[in-house]
């Protein structure tokens, strides 16, 4: 019962303290707001970069051309063998007639040349999509040895470079987000420390009248929590409405259909939850640390 009483009294005292020290509270809230906006933007950028690289990787494929003598039965048998290869996600058959049609639609010159020829010179093919793009060269080598395979193309050399570049980009973006979160923790906690340190005399008076350490600390912990949550409100609004507007304006793509933006629904709420958690935890952390370290309680 006493613990519940202390809990609700601490919440009440926290709001009273914020109203009495409004200018310092506003400084803390402003610091939280600015830093969390930066964190939100960095998370959104990092998530969309990683999403774009993932989509591009998923579109990377292996194209297998069957030899001219391969029959329909040979093609079916080859498909079954490809399906048994570990790491293959999807197989798509493209007949030489379909390839001829696609090439004719793509370029008038191709259409003229192909129509001039009596026999279709193109080959039937399979397009293979893999589960892990880092294994594409190994899968290509394994498929290459299968019967009735004339030739195989998957962007040899270039694929490895692209995958390596995407891996670096992913690590860099994650590193930037983590670094910004750490900077945010430092800025917010130090701002709240200054807010509490300015009330050193108030805490000393509380100690003189016999208040326990927990009784003194609890209001400051809740004050840090409230400041962190309030400071997260504006970044959350900017995150939700700003990203939804950006997504709708860009029609879900960033300049190109290859660079697809992350769907806003659920994503913006996840980012908002992260902002609230960061604001609340850092606010509480700054309060606890300043009370313990600077005021020697």
Coordinates of C-alpha atoms in Angstrom, one line a residue:
X1 CA 0.0 0.0 0.0
X2 CA 2.8 2.3 0.9
X3 CA 4.6 1.6 -2.4
X4 CA 1.4 2.4 -4.4
X5 CA 1.1 5.7 -2.4
X6 CA 4.7 6.6 -3.2
X7 CA 4.1 5.7 -6.9
X8 CA 1.2 8.0 -7.4
X9 CA 2.8 10.8 -5.2
X10 CA 5.9 10.6 -7.4
X11 CA 3.8 11.0 -10.6
X12 CA 2.0 14.0 -9.1
X13 CA 5.3 15.6 -7.9
X14 CA 6.9 15.0 -11.3
X15 CA 4.2 17.0 -13.1
X16 CA 4.4 19.7 -10.4
X17 CA 8.1 19.9 -10.9
X18 CA 7.8 20.2 -14.6
X19 CA 5.3 23.1 -14.2
X20 CA 7.5 24.9 -11.6
X21 CA 10.6 24.5 -13.7
X22 CA 8.9 25.0 -17.0
X23 CA 11.8 26.7 -18.9
X24 CA 14.3 23.9 -18.0
X25 CA 11.7 21.3 -18.8
X26 CA 11.1 22.9 -22.2
X27 CA 14.8 22.9 -22.9
X28 CA 14.9 19.1 -22.1
X29 CA 11.8 18.5 -24.3
X30 CA 13.3 20.5 -27.2
X31 CA 16.5 18.5 -27.0
X32 CA 14.6 15.2 -26.9
X33 CA 12.5 16.4 -29.9
X34 CA 15.4 17.5 -32.1
X35 CA 17.5 14.4 -31.5
X36 CA 14.6 12.0 -31.9
X37 CA 13.7 13.7 -35.2
X38 CA 17.2 13.0 -36.4
X39 CA 17.0 9.4 -35.2
X40 CA 13.6 8.9 -36.9
X41 CA 15.0 10.2 -40.2
X42 CA 18.1 8.0 -40.0
X43 CA 16.0 4.9 -39.2
X44 CA 13.6 5.6 -42.1
X45 CA 16.5 6.2 -44.5
X46 CA 18.4 3.1 -43.3
X47 CA 15.2 0.9 -43.5
X48 CA 14.5 2.1 -47.1
X49 CA 18.0 1.6 -48.3
X50 CA 18.1 -1.9 -46.9
X51 CA 14.6 -2.6 -48.4
X52 CA 15.8 -1.4 -51.8
X53 CA 18.9 -3.5 -51.8
X54 CA 16.9 -6.5 -50.7
X55 CA 14.4 -6.0 -53.5
X56 CA 17.2 -5.7 -56.1
X57 CA 18.9 -8.8 -54.7
X58 CA 15.6 -10.7 -55.0
X59 CA 15.4 -9.8 -58.7
X60 CA 18.8 -11.1 -59.5
X61 CA 18.5 -14.3 -61.4
X62 CA 20.2 -17.1 -63.3
X63 CA 19.2 -17.6 -67.0
X64 CA 19.6 -21.1 -68.4
X65 CA 19.4 -21.6 -72.1
X66 CA 18.5 -25.2 -73.3
X67 CA 20.2 -26.7 -76.3
X68 CA 18.4 -26.8 -79.6
X69 CA 17.8 -30.5 -79.5
X70 CA 16.1 -30.5 -76.1
X71 CA 12.5 -31.8 -76.3
X72 CA 9.6 -30.8 -74.1
X73 CA 10.2 -33.9 -72.0
X74 CA 13.9 -32.9 -71.6
X75 CA 12.8 -29.5 -70.5
X76 CA 10.4 -30.9 -67.9
X77 CA 13.2 -33.3 -66.6
X78 CA 15.6 -30.4 -66.4
X79 CA 13.1 -28.4 -64.3
X80 CA 12.7 -31.2 -61.8
X81 CA 16.5 -31.4 -61.5
X82 CA 16.8 -27.7 -60.9
X83 CA 14.0 -27.8 -58.3
X84 CA 16.2 -30.3 -56.4
X85 CA 19.1 -27.9 -56.3
X86 CA 19.5 -26.4 -52.8
X87 CA 18.9 -22.7 -52.6
X88 CA 16.5 -22.4 -55.6
X89 CA 13.5 -20.2 -54.7
X90 CA 11.5 -20.0 -58.0
X91 CA 11.8 -21.3 -61.6
X92 CA 10.2 -19.6 -64.6
X93 CA 10.1 -21.2 -68.1
X94 CA 10.3 -18.8 -71.1
X95 CA 9.8 -20.4 -74.5
X96 CA 11.7 -19.2 -77.6
X97 CA 8.4 -18.0 -79.1
X98 CA 7.8 -15.9 -76.0
X99 CA 11.3 -14.5 -76.1
X100 CA 10.8 -13.6 -79.8
X101 CA 7.6 -11.7 -78.9
X102 CA 9.3 -9.9 -76.1
X103 CA 12.2 -8.8 -78.2
X104 CA 9.9 -7.7 -81.0
X105 CA 8.0 -5.5 -78.5
X106 CA 11.2 -4.1 -77.1
X107 CA 12.7 -2.9 -80.4
X108 CA 11.4 -2.5 -83.9
X109 CA 14.8 -3.5 -85.3
X110 CA 14.7 -6.8 -83.5
X111 CA 11.1 -7.4 -84.8
X112 CA 12.3 -6.7 -88.4
X113 CA 15.2 -9.1 -88.1
X114 CA 13.3 -11.9 -86.4
X115 CA 10.4 -11.7 -88.9
X116 CA 12.9 -11.9 -91.8
X117 CA 14.3 -15.2 -90.5
X118 CA 12.5 -18.4 -91.5
X119 CA 13.5 -20.2 -88.3
X120 CA 13.4 -18.8 -84.7
X121 CA 17.2 -18.7 -83.7
X122 CA 16.4 -18.2 -80.0
X123 CA 16.5 -20.9 -77.4
X124 CA 14.1 -22.0 -74.7
X125 CA 15.2 -20.9 -71.3
X126 CA 14.6 -21.1 -67.5
X127 CA 14.9 -18.1 -65.2
X128 CA 16.0 -19.2 -61.7
X129 CA 15.6 -17.0 -58.6
X130 CA 17.6 -18.0 -55.6
X131 CA 16.9 -17.7 -51.8
X132 CA 20.3 -16.2 -51.0
X133 CA 21.9 -14.1 -53.6
X134 CA 25.4 -14.7 -52.0
X135 CA 25.1 -18.3 -53.2
X136 CA 24.1 -17.4 -56.8
X137 CA 27.5 -18.3 -58.3
X138 CA 27.6 -21.7 -56.5
X139 CA 24.1 -22.5 -57.7
X140 CA 24.9 -21.4 -61.2
X141 CA 27.9 -23.7 -61.3
X142 CA 25.8 -26.7 -60.1
X143 CA 23.0 -26.0 -62.6
X144 CA 25.5 -25.6 -65.4
X145 CA 26.5 -29.2 -65.2
X146 CA 23.0 -30.5 -65.7
X147 CA 22.0 -32.2 -69.0
X148 CA 20.6 -30.2 -71.9
X149 CA 22.0 -26.9 -70.6
X150 CA 23.5 -25.0 -73.5
X151 CA 24.7 -21.9 -71.7
X152 CA 24.1 -20.0 -68.5
X153 CA 24.1 -16.3 -67.6
X154 CA 23.9 -14.6 -64.3
X155 CA 26.1 -11.5 -64.5
X156 CA 29.3 -13.2 -63.5
X157 CA 31.7 -11.0 -61.6
X158 CA 29.2 -8.1 -61.4
X159 CA 26.8 -10.0 -59.1
X160 CA 29.6 -10.6 -56.5
X161 CA 30.5 -6.9 -56.6
X162 CA 26.9 -5.7 -56.2
X163 CA 26.3 -8.1 -53.3
X164 CA 29.5 -6.9 -51.6
X165 CA 28.5 -3.3 -52.1
X166 CA 25.0 -3.9 -50.7
X167 CA 26.5 -5.7 -47.7
X168 CA 28.7 -2.7 -47.0
X169 CA 25.8 -0.3 -47.4
X170 CA 23.7 -2.3 -45.0
X171 CA 26.4 -2.4 -42.4
X172 CA 27.1 1.4 -42.8
X173 CA 23.5 2.4 -42.5
X174 CA 23.0 0.2 -39.3
X175 CA 26.2 1.7 -37.9
X176 CA 25.0 5.2 -38.5
X177 CA 21.7 4.5 -36.8
X178 CA 23.4 3.0 -33.8
X179 CA 25.8 5.9 -33.6
X180 CA 22.9 8.5 -33.8
X181 CA 21.0 6.6 -31.1
X182 CA 24.1 6.7 -28.8
X183 CA 24.5 10.5 -29.5
X184 CA 20.8 10.9 -28.7
X185 CA 21.3 9.1 -25.4
X186 CA 24.2 11.3 -24.5
X187 CA 22.5 14.6 -25.5
X188 CA 19.2 13.9 -23.8
X189 CA 20.6 12.4 -20.6
X190 CA 23.0 15.3 -20.2
X191 CA 20.3 17.9 -20.8
X192 CA 18.1 16.2 -18.1
X193 CA 21.1 16.0 -15.8
X194 CA 21.5 19.8 -16.0
X195 CA 17.7 20.2 -15.3
X196 CA 18.0 18.1 -12.1
X197 CA 21.4 19.5 -11.1
X198 CA 19.9 23.0 -11.0
X199 CA 17.6 21.8 -8.2
X200 CA 20.4 20.4 -6.0
X201 CA 19.2 22.6 -3.1
X202 CA 15.7 21.2 -3.3
X203 CA 17.0 17.6 -3.1
X204 CA 19.3 18.5 -0.2
X205 CA 16.3 19.9 1.7
X206 CA 14.4 16.7 1.1
X207 CA 17.3 14.8 2.6
X208 CA 17.4 17.0 5.6
X209 CA 13.8 16.4 6.4
X210 CA 14.5 12.6 6.4
X211 CA 13.2 11.6 3.0
X212 CA 14.5 8.2 1.8
X213 CA 16.6 7.9 -1.3
X214 CA 13.8 6.2 -3.2
X215 CA 11.3 8.9 -2.2
X216 CA 13.6 11.5 -3.5
X217 CA 14.6 9.7 -6.7
X218 CA 11.2 8.5 -7.8
X219 CA 9.7 11.9 -8.8
X220 CA 12.8 12.7 -10.8
X221 CA 12.6 9.3 -12.6
X222 CA 9.0 9.9 -13.5
X223 CA 9.9 13.5 -14.5
X224 CA 12.6 12.1 -16.9
X225 CA 10.1 9.6 -18.3
X226 CA 7.4 12.3 -18.9
X227 CA 10.0 14.7 -20.5
X228 CA 11.2 11.9 -22.8
X229 CA 7.6 10.9 -23.8
X230 CA 6.5 14.5 -24.4
X231 CA 9.6 15.1 -26.4
X232 CA 8.8 12.1 -28.6
X233 CA 5.3 13.4 -29.6
X234 CA 6.4 15.8 -32.3
X235 CA 8.9 13.3 -33.9
X236 CA 6.2 10.7 -33.9
X237 CA 3.8 13.0 -35.7
X238 CA 6.5 13.9 -38.2
X239 CA 7.3 10.3 -38.7
X240 CA 3.7 9.1 -39.3
X241 CA 2.3 11.9 -41.4
X242 CA 5.6 12.9 -43.1
X243 CA 6.4 9.4 -44.2
X244 CA 2.8 8.6 -45.4
X245 CA 2.8 11.9 -47.4
X246 CA 6.2 11.1 -48.9
X247 CA 5.1 7.5 -49.7
X248 CA 1.9 8.7 -51.4
X249 CA 3.6 11.5 -53.3
X250 CA 6.3 9.2 -54.6
X251 CA 3.7 6.5 -55.4
X252 CA 5.6 4.0 -53.3
X253 CA 8.9 4.4 -55.2
X254 CA 12.0 6.5 -54.9
X255 CA 12.5 7.7 -58.5
X256 CA 12.5 4.2 -59.9
X257 CA 10.4 1.1 -59.5
X258 CA 13.5 -0.8 -58.5
X259 CA 13.8 1.4 -55.4
X260 CA 10.5 0.5 -53.7
X261 CA 9.8 2.3 -50.4
X262 CA 8.8 0.4 -47.3
X263 CA 5.0 0.2 -46.9
X264 CA 4.1 2.9 -44.3
X265 CA 1.5 1.0 -42.4
X266 CA 3.0 -0.9 -39.4
X267 CA 6.4 0.5 -40.4
X268 CA 5.7 4.1 -39.1
X269 CA 4.1 2.7 -35.9
X270 CA 7.2 0.5 -35.3
X271 CA 9.5 3.5 -35.7
X272 CA 7.1 5.6 -33.4
X273 CA 7.3 2.9 -30.8
X274 CA 11.1 2.9 -31.0
X275 CA 11.1 6.7 -30.5
X276 CA 8.8 6.5 -27.5
X277 CA 11.0 3.8 -25.9
X278 CA 14.2 5.8 -26.6
X279 CA 12.7 9.0 -25.2
X280 CA 11.3 7.3 -22.1
X281 CA 14.3 5.1 -21.3
X282 CA 16.9 7.9 -21.9
X283 CA 14.8 10.4 -19.8
X284 CA 14.7 7.9 -16.9
X285 CA 18.4 7.0 -17.4
X286 CA 19.4 10.7 -17.3
X287 CA 17.4 11.3 -14.2
X288 CA 18.7 8.3 -12.3
X289 CA 22.3 8.8 -13.3
X290 CA 22.3 12.5 -12.4
X291 CA 20.7 12.0 -9.0
X292 CA 23.2 9.2 -8.1
X293 CA 26.4 10.6 -9.6
X294 CA 26.1 14.3 -9.2
X295 CA 24.1 14.6 -6.0
X296 CA 25.7 11.6 -4.3
X297 CA 22.4 10.0 -3.2

